[in-house]
Amino acid sequence: MQKHEVVVVGAGLAGQRAALAAIQAGRDVALVSKLHPLRSHSGAAQGGINAAVGAEDSVDTHIYDTVKGSDYLGDQDAIEFFCRAAGPTVVEMEHFGTIFNRGADGSLARRPFGGAGFPRTIYAADRTGLALLQALWERLGTEQFTTYEEWDVTNLIVREGAVQGLVAFDRRSGEFAEIGAKAVVLATGPFGRVYGRTTNAHSCTGDGVAAAYSVGASLKDMEFVQFHPTALMESGILITEGARGEGGILKNGVGERFMTKYAPHVLDLASRDVVSRAIVTEVLEGRGFPGDYVHLELMHLGRERIESRLQEICDFARNFAGIDPVTQPIPVYPAQHYMMGGIGTDIHGATNLRGLFAAGEAACVSIHGANRLGGNSLLETLVFGKEAGIAAAAFASTAPAPALQESDLDRSVTPLRAWSSRSDGEDPTALRTEMQRVMDRYVGIYRTEGDLLEGVRRIRELRKRFERVRVVDQSPVYNLNLTDALEVGHMLELAEVIVVGAYARTESRGAHARRDYPTRDDVHWMKHTVATRTPEGPQLSYAPVAYTRWEPKERVY
Amino acid sequence: MSEATVKATFDVYRFDPVRDAGPRYDRYVLDLPPHTPVLTALLQVRADLDPSLTLRYSCRSAICGSCAMQINSKSRLACEAPIGPELARDGRIVVEPMRNQPVLRDLVVDQEPFWREYRRIEPHLILDPRHPMPEGTANPMTPAEVDRFKETPRCIACAACYSACPAVEADPAFPGPMALAKLYRFVVDPRDQGQQDRLVKIQTDGLWLCLRCHLCTEACPKDVRPSERIRDLKELAIAAQGATEPGSRHALAFKENIRERGQLNEMKLARQTAGLPGLVTQVPQGIRIWRKKPELLHAPHPIEGADQVEKIYEALDDGKTKEDAP
């Protein structure tokens, strides 16, 4: 059995930043990830990272924009903490070696982004996530720590409400091992793959969130799912909001710049939930292009600007859609993009279980409330990754040695062995496809009671079928069939929480749009959804939203 | 947006070290639209035909660097290699694991050789406590300084270049294209305080082992153009330290040789590259050349118009000065 003081699961920006903080606090740290850290989905973030560093901008404006963007569901104390940390965080990443775009005077260049009152999104072309991920990994490489690369975590070990470590297997050998820990930080990112149409990577399956939920951690605001307005029509590949930040415009099938109707002041740079609903409405009302999509036009920006500032998406459009954005409009339609919900934490990443911390998209602090602003998620990974790392290190410095037993390993491994020994059963990839169809069809941008009820019924049916999941591949080496089964089990669990939360919330707020309850209901619903696992399904309770200075107002862009 | 499908035949390399004595190729035939990426096709094989087919993949949008493999003998990202052109050219699609890295199973290779070289060039800012970073604010960096990185920040560490590189295959001392392109990225970083040391170190640590075949640049899905960055490193290294290595002396001797007479003088080239003592070790090869191609050992005859070469050199030097001017 391996033992460490702090074990970080997930090696994207949040996990790496947590690891760095815990190492700097003097702890023995291990980083466990199913991908090589440089392959993490943080690297796919395109547009930028928000920080009010310009003389004309102010932290207060960033706070206000984030509160408003959250549709007043974000905790204002957490948002204040978050926005104040932005400047130092970006400077630190620049000192670590991040190559940002620059203004003529040598300062960090900034571009406009949706829902922001000022151009405050600092960027590295349209690959800001990759730039940050490289710099952080290269900085982390100068420290001493253990990595468990391409290991899948199966479950957490909790004794008397305190985390003792986890069980995982090495893909390379197929061997299971207990990894003891005084503190665990979960930074496993999103679970966008519960949807079929998503910008998320195949690896975004919520393993850490599901593991936490299954041992009693509560999940918060899971029904709030962000759909990015502009994903490539066929593949769902992301086209950054930076494309509109640089001046790109949306047009419908009859050539209208339709955002004039939905957001007369800021047009195409309204908040993401607003733009996504606008696109869906245009298509549903018959003003889409045949095949149901709209156009994102960049042609008027000119070749030089498109190819220098939007280099990656130029390649994406050319390689994945056969479209040259310099001369042709890009066919786009919304796709699932970001999970506002996650493991409930405070601003230090602490969960309701002792020794368990979470950060990044896997967590819900909550700063994004009902809708996240573009440019705030990269910032979130670094700000709260660091906080969680510091808190986990402090916890570990006084915690007793982890109490793991041989039987923990057996108990964890036995069900997985049963999957492989069945001669007949359910195919995990088929279950995954069916789950994705259910979520796309019944739990999308616009929701109704009837659809959500049907969604709950179908997801529960799939969960039942999952009990008989079968792993056909019998090899111990890189058994992706086993990983598929593990992941779809995790996702079905989380899909149920999303649907149940969405069914219960009888209002429309941010990204949660109910056709049958089209308005925000501050009297009954200005509260966080908290889901706890029971054998019968998620049990919902509600928690108050923290307010400091900003009274809820109608949200107009 | 629907379009006609084509019959696509895939011959996929399969090997499980635990159960197979040796590798084999499994054939899968699918009906797919021609713009389907190879990755999508392989995932369809996993979902519908054979869940034991093993490969690395994640983002499916050419940004995570997971799915590099040999597709009809070229190192490519499977997610951005459409099947249509492959079928049109070769009639089928042969999918194999990357080269220069041991196979773990099917299309999954052990990338440790690649990562080891990456770590060896010290891929992080080297700082000097005498020049601390500005407190509380970003280092200033002009757009022109950002341009000096060229396309190296786009590298996704997919290892397609490493797989395509014959120098890696021939000589374990060669760091490979990605590591050298990464080294270039740090050498031109105005924040890095280790530039001189890096250049001196790499001169004796594999820089001159590049074969200049440019297969890395052809393979790179992100247009990082590693071979051109290796060329840049060579120029920077000579500028920093002079021509201290056989490789750098050879390069300079080659340049001067051509400049003088418009053609190579092999004897002079060998002498300038190896030095007189080094030349002694080349005597056996000299004897072989003398037997087979004695004319190579003679000084070349003057050729007509050789003086034009000098003008070309002058024009190139002139252009270089202009390019380097701030």
Tab-separated table of N, CA and C in Angstrom, chain A residues 35-36 38-41 43-44 91 93-108 127 130 134 137-139 142 149-150 172 193 198-203 233-237 290-291 293 311-312 315-316 319-320 331 427 429 432 472-481 484, chain B residues 1 16-19 35 37 39 43 46-47 51-66 79-80 104-105 108 110-111 114-115 118 123-125 127 133-143 146 149 151-159 182 185-186 189 191 221-222:
chain	number	residue	atom	x	y	z
A	35	LEU	N	-5.043	10.642	-17.190
A	35	LEU	CA	-4.359	11.121	-18.391
A	35	LEU	C	-2.989	11.643	-18.000
A	36	HIS	N	-2.064	11.681	-18.950
A	36	HIS	CA	-0.860	12.463	-18.702
A	36	HIS	C	-1.313	13.903	-18.426
A	38	LEU	N	-0.438	16.812	-19.162
A	38	LEU	CA	-0.527	17.751	-20.286
A	38	LEU	C	-1.685	17.428	-21.237
A	39	ARG	N	-2.335	16.284	-21.048
A	39	ARG	CA	-3.475	15.927	-21.895
A	39	ARG	C	-4.815	16.308	-21.233
A	40	SER	N	-4.736	16.943	-20.067
A	40	SER	CA	-5.949	17.290	-19.321
A	40	SER	C	-6.826	18.242	-20.126
A	41	HIS	N	-8.113	18.231	-19.805
A	41	HIS	CA	-9.058	19.029	-20.587
A	41	HIS	C	-8.896	20.539	-20.352
A	43	GLY	N	-6.452	22.111	-21.019
A	43	GLY	CA	-5.712	22.557	-22.191
A	43	GLY	C	-6.596	22.907	-23.370
A	44	ALA	N	-7.865	22.516	-23.310
A	44	ALA	CA	-8.785	22.806	-24.414
A	44	ALA	C	-9.460	24.162	-24.264
A	91	VAL	N	-0.701	37.224	-12.673
A	91	VAL	CA	0.706	37.632	-12.588
A	91	VAL	C	1.579	36.433	-12.235
A	93	MET	N	1.001	33.304	-12.872
A	93	MET	CA	1.121	32.418	-14.029
A	93	MET	C	2.059	33.004	-15.082
A	94	GLU	N	2.064	34.321	-15.190
A	94	GLU	CA	3.013	34.959	-16.121
A	94	GLU	C	4.439	34.716	-15.625
A	95	HIS	N	4.637	34.817	-14.323
A	95	HIS	CA	5.968	34.568	-13.758
A	95	HIS	C	6.385	33.107	-13.908
A	96	PHE	N	5.410	32.217	-13.927
A	96	PHE	CA	5.718	30.789	-14.131
A	96	PHE	C	6.140	30.517	-15.580
A	97	GLY	N	5.874	31.461	-16.473
A	97	GLY	CA	6.322	31.266	-17.849
A	97	GLY	C	5.232	31.282	-18.902
A	98	THR	N	3.982	31.564	-18.514
A	98	THR	CA	2.915	31.594	-19.517
A	98	THR	C	3.209	32.671	-20.564
A	99	ILE	N	3.002	32.299	-21.814
A	99	ILE	CA	3.214	33.247	-22.905
A	99	ILE	C	1.864	33.844	-23.290
A	100	PHE	N	1.566	35.030	-22.756
A	100	PHE	CA	0.307	35.705	-23.067
A	100	PHE	C	0.494	36.643	-24.261
A	101	ASN	N	-0.606	36.973	-24.924
A	101	ASN	CA	-0.556	38.047	-25.926
A	101	ASN	C	-0.294	39.376	-25.212
A	102	ARG	N	0.353	40.292	-25.935
A	102	ARG	CA	0.737	41.556	-25.321
A	102	ARG	C	0.230	42.741	-26.118
A	103	GLY	N	0.021	43.841	-25.406
A	103	GLY	CA	-0.281	45.101	-26.072
A	103	GLY	C	1.008	45.744	-26.556
A	104	ALA	N	0.873	46.817	-27.338
A	104	ALA	CA	2.056	47.478	-27.905
A	104	ALA	C	2.993	47.976	-26.804
A	105	ASP	N	2.440	48.304	-25.614
A	105	ASP	CA	3.270	48.821	-24.523
A	105	ASP	C	3.902	47.703	-23.685
A	106	GLY	N	3.709	46.440	-24.096
A	106	GLY	CA	4.320	45.332	-23.368
A	106	GLY	C	3.461	44.779	-22.246
A	107	SER	N	2.281	45.369	-22.003
A	107	SER	CA	1.410	44.867	-20.940
A	107	SER	C	0.574	43.699	-21.455
A	108	LEU	N	-0.138	43.023	-20.545
A	108	LEU	CA	-0.969	41.891	-20.937
A	108	LEU	C	-2.134	42.387	-21.783
A	127	ARG	N	-5.728	29.722	-27.356
A	127	ARG	CA	-5.302	28.493	-26.686
A	127	ARG	C	-4.807	28.835	-25.295
A	130	LEU	N	-4.166	25.870	-22.884
A	130	LEU	CA	-2.930	25.151	-23.202
A	130	LEU	C	-1.717	25.924	-22.693
A	134	GLN	N	0.727	24.282	-19.859
A	134	GLN	CA	2.159	24.060	-20.106
A	134	GLN	C	2.991	24.746	-19.027
A	137	TRP	N	2.579	23.046	-15.543
A	137	TRP	CA	3.208	21.716	-15.500
A	137	TRP	C	4.733	21.862	-15.483
A	138	GLU	N	5.231	22.826	-16.239
A	138	GLU	CA	6.674	23.014	-16.293
A	138	GLU	C	7.199	23.597	-14.974
A	139	ARG	N	6.409	24.434	-14.336
A	139	ARG	CA	6.777	24.937	-13.011
A	139	ARG	C	6.738	23.815	-11.976
A	142	THR	N	9.642	21.291	-11.399
A	142	THR	CA	10.841	21.598	-10.623
A	142	THR	C	10.695	21.140	-9.168
A	149	GLU	N	0.343	8.173	-13.120
A	149	GLU	CA	-0.135	8.614	-14.423
A	149	GLU	C	-0.876	7.476	-15.109
A	150	GLU	N	-2.026	7.792	-15.675
A	150	GLU	CA	-2.915	6.803	-16.296
A	150	GLU	C	-3.374	5.749	-15.267
A	172	ARG	N	-1.719	0.501	-16.998
A	172	ARG	CA	-0.637	-0.201	-17.669
A	172	ARG	C	-0.523	-1.661	-17.245
A	193	ARG	N	-19.710	14.614	-20.576
A	193	ARG	CA	-20.020	13.463	-21.433
A	193	ARG	C	-21.310	12.753	-21.036
A	198	THR	N	-21.628	17.755	-26.851
A	198	THR	CA	-20.853	18.470	-25.844
A	198	THR	C	-19.523	18.908	-26.421
A	199	THR	N	-18.998	20.014	-25.905
A	199	THR	CA	-17.651	20.446	-26.282
A	199	THR	C	-16.600	19.685	-25.474
A	200	ASN	N	-17.030	18.966	-24.437
A	200	ASN	CA	-16.085	18.315	-23.530
A	200	ASN	C	-15.349	17.151	-24.182
A	201	ALA	N	-14.155	16.886	-23.668
A	201	ALA	CA	-13.363	15.744	-24.110
A	201	ALA	C	-14.044	14.440	-23.687
A	202	HIS	N	-13.664	13.352	-24.361
A	202	HIS	CA	-14.208	12.037	-23.999
A	202	HIS	C	-13.912	11.678	-22.546
A	203	SER	N	-12.828	12.248	-22.007
A	203	SER	CA	-12.424	11.871	-20.650
A	203	SER	C	-13.211	12.615	-19.564
A	233	MET	N	-21.284	22.576	-35.922
A	233	MET	CA	-22.576	21.933	-36.125
A	233	MET	C	-22.525	20.425	-35.927
A	234	GLU	N	-21.619	19.762	-36.601
A	234	GLU	CA	-21.683	18.306	-36.592
A	234	GLU	C	-20.965	17.690	-35.394
A	235	SER	N	-19.751	18.174	-35.091
A	235	SER	CA	-18.912	17.498	-34.102
A	235	SER	C	-19.089	18.032	-32.695
A	236	GLY	N	-19.691	19.220	-32.540
A	236	GLY	CA	-19.800	19.809	-31.207
A	236	GLY	C	-18.490	20.402	-30.716
A	237	ILE	N	-17.505	20.521	-31.596
A	237	ILE	CA	-16.215	21.097	-31.194
A	237	ILE	C	-16.391	22.598	-30.948
A	290	PRO	N	-31.332	25.136	-43.083
A	290	PRO	CA	-31.797	23.753	-43.181
A	290	PRO	C	-30.770	22.836	-42.520
A	291	GLY	N	-31.221	21.982	-41.599
A	291	GLY	CA	-30.293	21.184	-40.815
A	291	GLY	C	-30.154	21.760	-39.408
A	293	TYR	N	-29.238	25.113	-37.764
A	293	TYR	CA	-28.085	25.784	-37.186
A	293	TYR	C	-28.121	27.252	-37.590
A	311	GLN	N	-6.205	31.410	-34.338
A	311	GLN	CA	-5.466	30.441	-35.128
A	311	GLN	C	-6.001	29.016	-34.975
A	312	GLU	N	-6.260	28.609	-33.718
A	312	GLU	CA	-6.705	27.229	-33.497
A	312	GLU	C	-8.084	27.008	-34.107
A	315	ASP	N	-8.054	26.487	-37.703
A	315	ASP	CA	-7.704	25.100	-38.023
A	315	ASP	C	-8.893	24.174	-37.773
A	316	PHE	N	-9.593	24.380	-36.638
A	316	PHE	CA	-10.739	23.519	-36.314
A	316	PHE	C	-11.766	23.577	-37.429
A	319	ASN	N	-10.338	21.944	-40.595
A	319	ASN	CA	-10.106	20.497	-40.536
A	319	ASN	C	-11.343	19.699	-40.155
A	320	PHE	N	-12.180	20.260	-39.302
A	320	PHE	CA	-13.289	19.474	-38.779
A	320	PHE	C	-14.621	19.805	-39.435
A	331	PRO	N	-20.983	27.178	-39.551
A	331	PRO	CA	-22.256	26.682	-39.037
A	331	PRO	C	-22.108	26.266	-37.568
A	427	ASP	N	-23.687	-3.786	-22.432
A	427	ASP	CA	-22.491	-3.184	-23.017
A	427	ASP	C	-22.359	-1.742	-22.514
A	429	THR	N	-20.682	0.824	-23.547
A	429	THR	CA	-20.738	1.905	-24.535
A	429	THR	C	-22.162	2.105	-25.040
A	432	ARG	N	-23.890	4.114	-22.434
A	432	ARG	CA	-23.441	5.504	-22.508
A	432	ARG	C	-24.180	6.257	-23.623
A	472	VAL	N	-16.170	-7.134	-21.547
A	472	VAL	CA	-15.837	-8.262	-22.427
A	472	VAL	C	-14.326	-8.491	-22.478
A	473	ASP	N	-13.580	-7.398	-22.560
A	473	ASP	CA	-12.121	-7.486	-22.687
A	473	ASP	C	-11.545	-8.114	-21.414
A	474	GLN	N	-10.749	-9.147	-21.575
A	474	GLN	CA	-10.218	-9.869	-20.413
A	474	GLN	C	-8.746	-9.544	-20.143
A	475	SER	N	-8.171	-8.643	-20.927
A	475	SER	CA	-6.754	-8.347	-20.725
A	475	SER	C	-6.575	-7.387	-19.548
A	476	PRO	N	-5.517	-7.592	-18.754
A	476	PRO	CA	-5.253	-6.636	-17.671
A	476	PRO	C	-4.637	-5.332	-18.186
A	477	VAL	N	-4.082	-5.346	-19.386
A	477	VAL	CA	-3.290	-4.220	-19.875
A	477	VAL	C	-4.169	-3.224	-20.635
A	478	TYR	N	-4.178	-1.987	-20.187
A	478	TYR	CA	-4.964	-0.935	-20.854
A	478	TYR	C	-6.353	-1.429	-21.230
A	479	ASN	N	-7.056	-1.918	-20.253
A	479	ASN	CA	-8.397	-2.437	-20.516
A	479	ASN	C	-9.389	-1.270	-20.529
A	480	LEU	N	-9.571	-0.672	-21.686
A	480	LEU	CA	-10.447	0.497	-21.796
A	480	LEU	C	-11.909	0.117	-21.643
A	481	ASN	N	-12.204	-1.133	-21.892
A	481	ASN	CA	-13.560	-1.626	-21.719
A	481	ASN	C	-13.964	-1.516	-20.232
A	484	ASP	N	-14.437	2.148	-19.543
A	484	ASP	CA	-15.756	2.541	-20.061
A	484	ASP	C	-16.857	2.246	-19.046
B	1	MET	N	-27.190	17.970	-43.833
B	1	MET	CA	-25.736	17.853	-43.904
B	1	MET	C	-25.291	16.406	-44.161
B	16	ASP	N	-1.431	-7.630	-27.711
B	16	ASP	CA	-1.613	-7.643	-26.261
B	16	ASP	C	-0.441	-8.434	-25.677
B	17	PRO	N	0.451	-7.754	-24.952
B	17	PRO	CA	1.671	-8.427	-24.485
B	17	PRO	C	1.378	-9.611	-23.564
B	18	VAL	N	0.211	-9.613	-22.930
B	18	VAL	CA	-0.101	-10.690	-21.997
B	18	VAL	C	-0.593	-11.931	-22.736
B	19	ARG	N	-1.318	-11.718	-23.832
B	19	ARG	CA	-1.973	-12.866	-24.452
B	19	ARG	C	-1.472	-13.223	-25.844
B	35	HIS	N	-15.606	12.363	-44.808
B	35	HIS	CA	-14.927	13.338	-43.942
B	35	HIS	C	-14.761	12.820	-42.518
B	37	PRO	N	-13.287	11.470	-39.288
B	37	PRO	CA	-11.914	11.302	-38.819
B	37	PRO	C	-11.624	9.829	-38.467
B	39	LEU	N	-10.172	8.737	-35.936
B	39	LEU	CA	-10.507	8.468	-34.527
B	39	LEU	C	-11.970	8.072	-34.375
B	43	LEU	N	-13.353	4.608	-32.798
B	43	LEU	CA	-14.277	4.552	-31.651
B	43	LEU	C	-15.543	3.790	-32.048
B	46	ARG	N	-14.707	0.236	-31.632
B	46	ARG	CA	-14.763	-0.135	-30.208
B	46	ARG	C	-16.208	-0.313	-29.761
B	47	ALA	N	-17.103	0.574	-30.211
B	47	ALA	CA	-18.483	0.523	-29.743
B	47	ALA	C	-19.255	-0.632	-30.385
B	51	PRO	N	-14.725	-4.129	-28.459
B	51	PRO	CA	-14.396	-3.226	-27.345
B	51	PRO	C	-12.986	-3.416	-26.805
B	52	SER	N	-12.281	-4.427	-27.287
B	52	SER	CA	-10.925	-4.628	-26.761
B	52	SER	C	-9.878	-3.829	-27.537
B	53	LEU	N	-10.275	-3.169	-28.611
B	53	LEU	CA	-9.320	-2.332	-29.350
B	53	LEU	C	-8.880	-1.156	-28.462
B	54	THR	N	-7.569	-1.011	-28.326
B	54	THR	CA	-7.042	-0.083	-27.324
B	54	THR	C	-6.250	1.055	-27.975
B	55	LEU	N	-6.598	2.285	-27.581
B	55	LEU	CA	-5.909	3.464	-28.098
B	55	LEU	C	-6.040	4.582	-27.083
B	56	ARG	N	-5.186	5.604	-27.234
B	56	ARG	CA	-5.324	6.799	-26.393
B	56	ARG	C	-6.112	7.836	-27.175
B	57	TYR	N	-7.035	8.510	-26.491
B	57	TYR	CA	-7.781	9.590	-27.124
B	57	TYR	C	-8.435	10.379	-26.003
B	58	SER	N	-8.714	11.664	-26.277
B	58	SER	CA	-9.500	12.404	-25.294
B	58	SER	C	-10.308	13.522	-25.932
B	59	CYS	N	-9.635	14.581	-26.438
B	59	CYS	CA	-10.409	15.798	-26.751
B	59	CYS	C	-11.143	15.717	-28.078
B	60	ARG	N	-10.663	14.912	-29.006
B	60	ARG	CA	-11.136	14.771	-30.385
B	60	ARG	C	-11.120	16.094	-31.171
B	61	SER	N	-10.345	17.096	-30.697
B	61	SER	CA	-10.252	18.345	-31.439
B	61	SER	C	-8.806	18.832	-31.543
B	62	ALA	N	-7.874	17.903	-31.614
B	62	ALA	CA	-6.473	18.223	-31.919
B	62	ALA	C	-5.838	19.193	-30.935
B	63	ILE	N	-6.203	19.080	-29.652
B	63	ILE	CA	-5.588	19.987	-28.691
B	63	ILE	C	-4.992	19.242	-27.497
B	64	CYS	N	-5.391	17.974	-27.250
B	64	CYS	CA	-4.856	17.256	-26.073
B	64	CYS	C	-3.619	16.440	-26.420
B	65	GLY	N	-3.435	16.143	-27.701
B	65	GLY	CA	-2.223	15.421	-28.116
B	65	GLY	C	-2.218	13.939	-27.815
B	66	SER	N	-3.372	13.337	-27.535
B	66	SER	CA	-3.402	11.922	-27.125
B	66	SER	C	-3.307	10.938	-28.283
B	79	CYS	N	-7.652	12.131	-34.747
B	79	CYS	CA	-8.877	12.931	-34.685
B	79	CYS	C	-8.990	13.922	-35.818
B	80	GLU	N	-7.875	14.257	-36.471
B	80	GLU	CA	-8.003	15.218	-37.572
B	80	GLU	C	-7.494	14.657	-38.896
B	104	LEU	N	2.792	-0.784	-25.880
B	104	LEU	CA	2.268	-1.383	-24.643
B	104	LEU	C	1.103	-2.306	-24.966
B	105	ARG	N	0.193	-1.821	-25.787
B	105	ARG	CA	-0.887	-2.666	-26.286
B	105	ARG	C	-1.528	-1.971	-27.491
B	108	VAL	N	-1.403	1.809	-28.242
B	108	VAL	CA	-0.867	2.559	-27.093
B	108	VAL	C	0.627	2.271	-26.951
B	110	ASP	N	4.521	3.296	-25.046
B	110	ASP	CA	5.149	3.834	-23.843
B	110	ASP	C	5.872	5.121	-24.236
B	111	GLN	N	5.376	6.247	-23.768
B	111	GLN	CA	5.921	7.536	-24.193
B	111	GLN	C	7.111	7.988	-23.357
B	114	PHE	N	10.072	9.698	-25.020
B	114	PHE	CA	9.722	11.048	-25.478
B	114	PHE	C	9.721	12.037	-24.311
B	115	TRP	N	9.067	11.658	-23.212
B	115	TRP	CA	9.005	12.556	-22.054
B	115	TRP	C	10.377	12.735	-21.422
B	118	TYR	N	12.137	15.409	-23.172
B	118	TYR	CA	11.480	16.672	-22.829
B	118	TYR	C	11.978	17.180	-21.473
B	123	PRO	N	12.619	21.936	-19.092
B	123	PRO	CA	11.524	22.742	-19.650
B	123	PRO	C	10.837	23.604	-18.582
B	124	HIS	N	11.545	24.573	-18.082
B	124	HIS	CA	10.949	25.534	-17.143
B	124	HIS	C	11.841	26.765	-17.163
B	125	LEU	N	11.327	27.903	-16.744
B	125	LEU	CA	12.142	29.111	-16.719
B	125	LEU	C	13.292	28.924	-15.736
B	127	LEU	N	15.784	30.799	-13.481
B	127	LEU	CA	15.781	32.153	-12.925
B	127	LEU	C	17.099	32.431	-12.223
B	133	MET	N	11.843	38.670	-10.577
B	133	MET	CA	10.694	39.087	-11.372
B	133	MET	C	10.087	40.341	-10.735
B	134	PRO	N	9.449	41.191	-11.524
B	134	PRO	CA	8.847	42.399	-10.943
B	134	PRO	C	7.731	42.014	-9.965
B	135	GLU	N	7.777	42.610	-8.780
B	135	GLU	CA	6.817	42.212	-7.750
B	135	GLU	C	5.407	42.710	-8.070
B	136	GLY	N	4.459	41.791	-8.024
B	136	GLY	CA	3.052	42.165	-8.170
B	136	GLY	C	2.639	42.555	-9.570
B	137	THR	N	3.513	42.412	-10.535
B	137	THR	CA	3.128	42.786	-11.892
B	137	THR	C	3.803	41.864	-12.905
B	138	ALA	N	3.186	41.786	-14.071
B	138	ALA	CA	3.731	40.924	-15.113
B	138	ALA	C	5.013	41.513	-15.674
B	139	ASN	N	5.901	40.626	-16.134
B	139	ASN	CA	7.077	41.101	-16.867
B	139	ASN	C	6.591	41.783	-18.141
B	140	PRO	N	7.165	42.933	-18.464
B	140	PRO	CA	6.800	43.500	-19.770
B	140	PRO	C	7.372	42.617	-20.882
B	141	MET	N	6.641	42.495	-21.964
B	141	MET	CA	7.128	41.724	-23.109
B	141	MET	C	6.474	42.338	-24.344
B	142	THR	N	7.265	42.734	-25.307
B	142	THR	CA	6.673	43.401	-26.469
B	142	THR	C	6.063	42.362	-27.413
B	143	PRO	N	5.120	42.784	-28.243
B	143	PRO	CA	4.590	41.848	-29.245
B	143	PRO	C	5.706	41.249	-30.103
B	146	VAL	N	7.137	38.410	-28.250
B	146	VAL	CA	6.215	37.263	-28.320
B	146	VAL	C	6.372	36.558	-29.672
B	149	PHE	N	8.878	33.580	-30.274
B	149	PHE	CA	8.556	32.175	-29.950
B	149	PHE	C	8.127	31.419	-31.200
B	151	GLU	N	5.952	29.495	-33.687
B	151	GLU	CA	4.764	28.668	-33.416
B	151	GLU	C	4.986	27.685	-32.262
B	152	THR	N	6.114	27.798	-31.542
B	152	THR	CA	6.393	26.785	-30.515
B	152	THR	C	5.361	26.711	-29.388
B	153	PRO	N	4.685	27.821	-29.019
B	153	PRO	CA	3.668	27.656	-27.955
B	153	PRO	C	2.487	26.779	-28.387
B	154	ARG	N	2.369	26.501	-29.679
B	154	ARG	CA	1.245	25.661	-30.125
B	154	ARG	C	1.491	24.169	-29.870
B	155	CYS	N	2.714	23.803	-29.497
B	155	CYS	CA	3.045	22.376	-29.351
B	155	CYS	C	2.120	21.698	-28.337
B	156	ILE	N	1.529	20.570	-28.729
B	156	ILE	CA	0.644	19.827	-27.828
B	156	ILE	C	1.295	18.529	-27.358
B	157	ALA	N	2.590	18.382	-27.579
B	157	ALA	CA	3.343	17.228	-27.084
B	157	ALA	C	2.729	15.901	-27.529
B	158	CYS	N	2.260	15.849	-28.757
B	158	CYS	CA	1.600	14.634	-29.246
B	158	CYS	C	2.607	13.568	-29.639
B	159	ALA	N	3.869	13.997	-29.875
B	159	ALA	CA	4.961	13.085	-30.237
B	159	ALA	C	4.898	12.594	-31.679
B	182	LYS	N	11.081	22.773	-27.974
B	182	LYS	CA	10.783	23.278	-26.627
B	182	LYS	C	11.981	24.046	-26.075
B	185	ARG	N	11.991	27.400	-27.450
B	185	ARG	CA	10.992	28.229	-26.780
B	185	ARG	C	11.575	28.888	-25.523
B	186	PHE	N	12.419	28.154	-24.775
B	186	PHE	CA	13.006	28.747	-23.563
B	186	PHE	C	14.189	29.649	-23.892
B	189	ASP	N	13.011	33.058	-24.690
B	189	ASP	CA	12.132	33.681	-23.699
B	189	ASP	C	12.906	34.769	-22.957
B	191	ARG	N	12.411	36.127	-20.307
B	191	ARG	CA	12.402	35.941	-18.851
B	191	ARG	C	13.428	34.911	-18.404
B	221	PRO	N	1.154	18.424	-36.373
B	221	PRO	CA	-0.214	18.868	-36.665
B	221	PRO	C	-0.459	20.323	-36.293
B	222	LYS	N	0.497	20.951	-35.617
B	222	LYS	CA	0.283	22.313	-35.127
B	222	LYS	C	1.216	23.318	-35.796
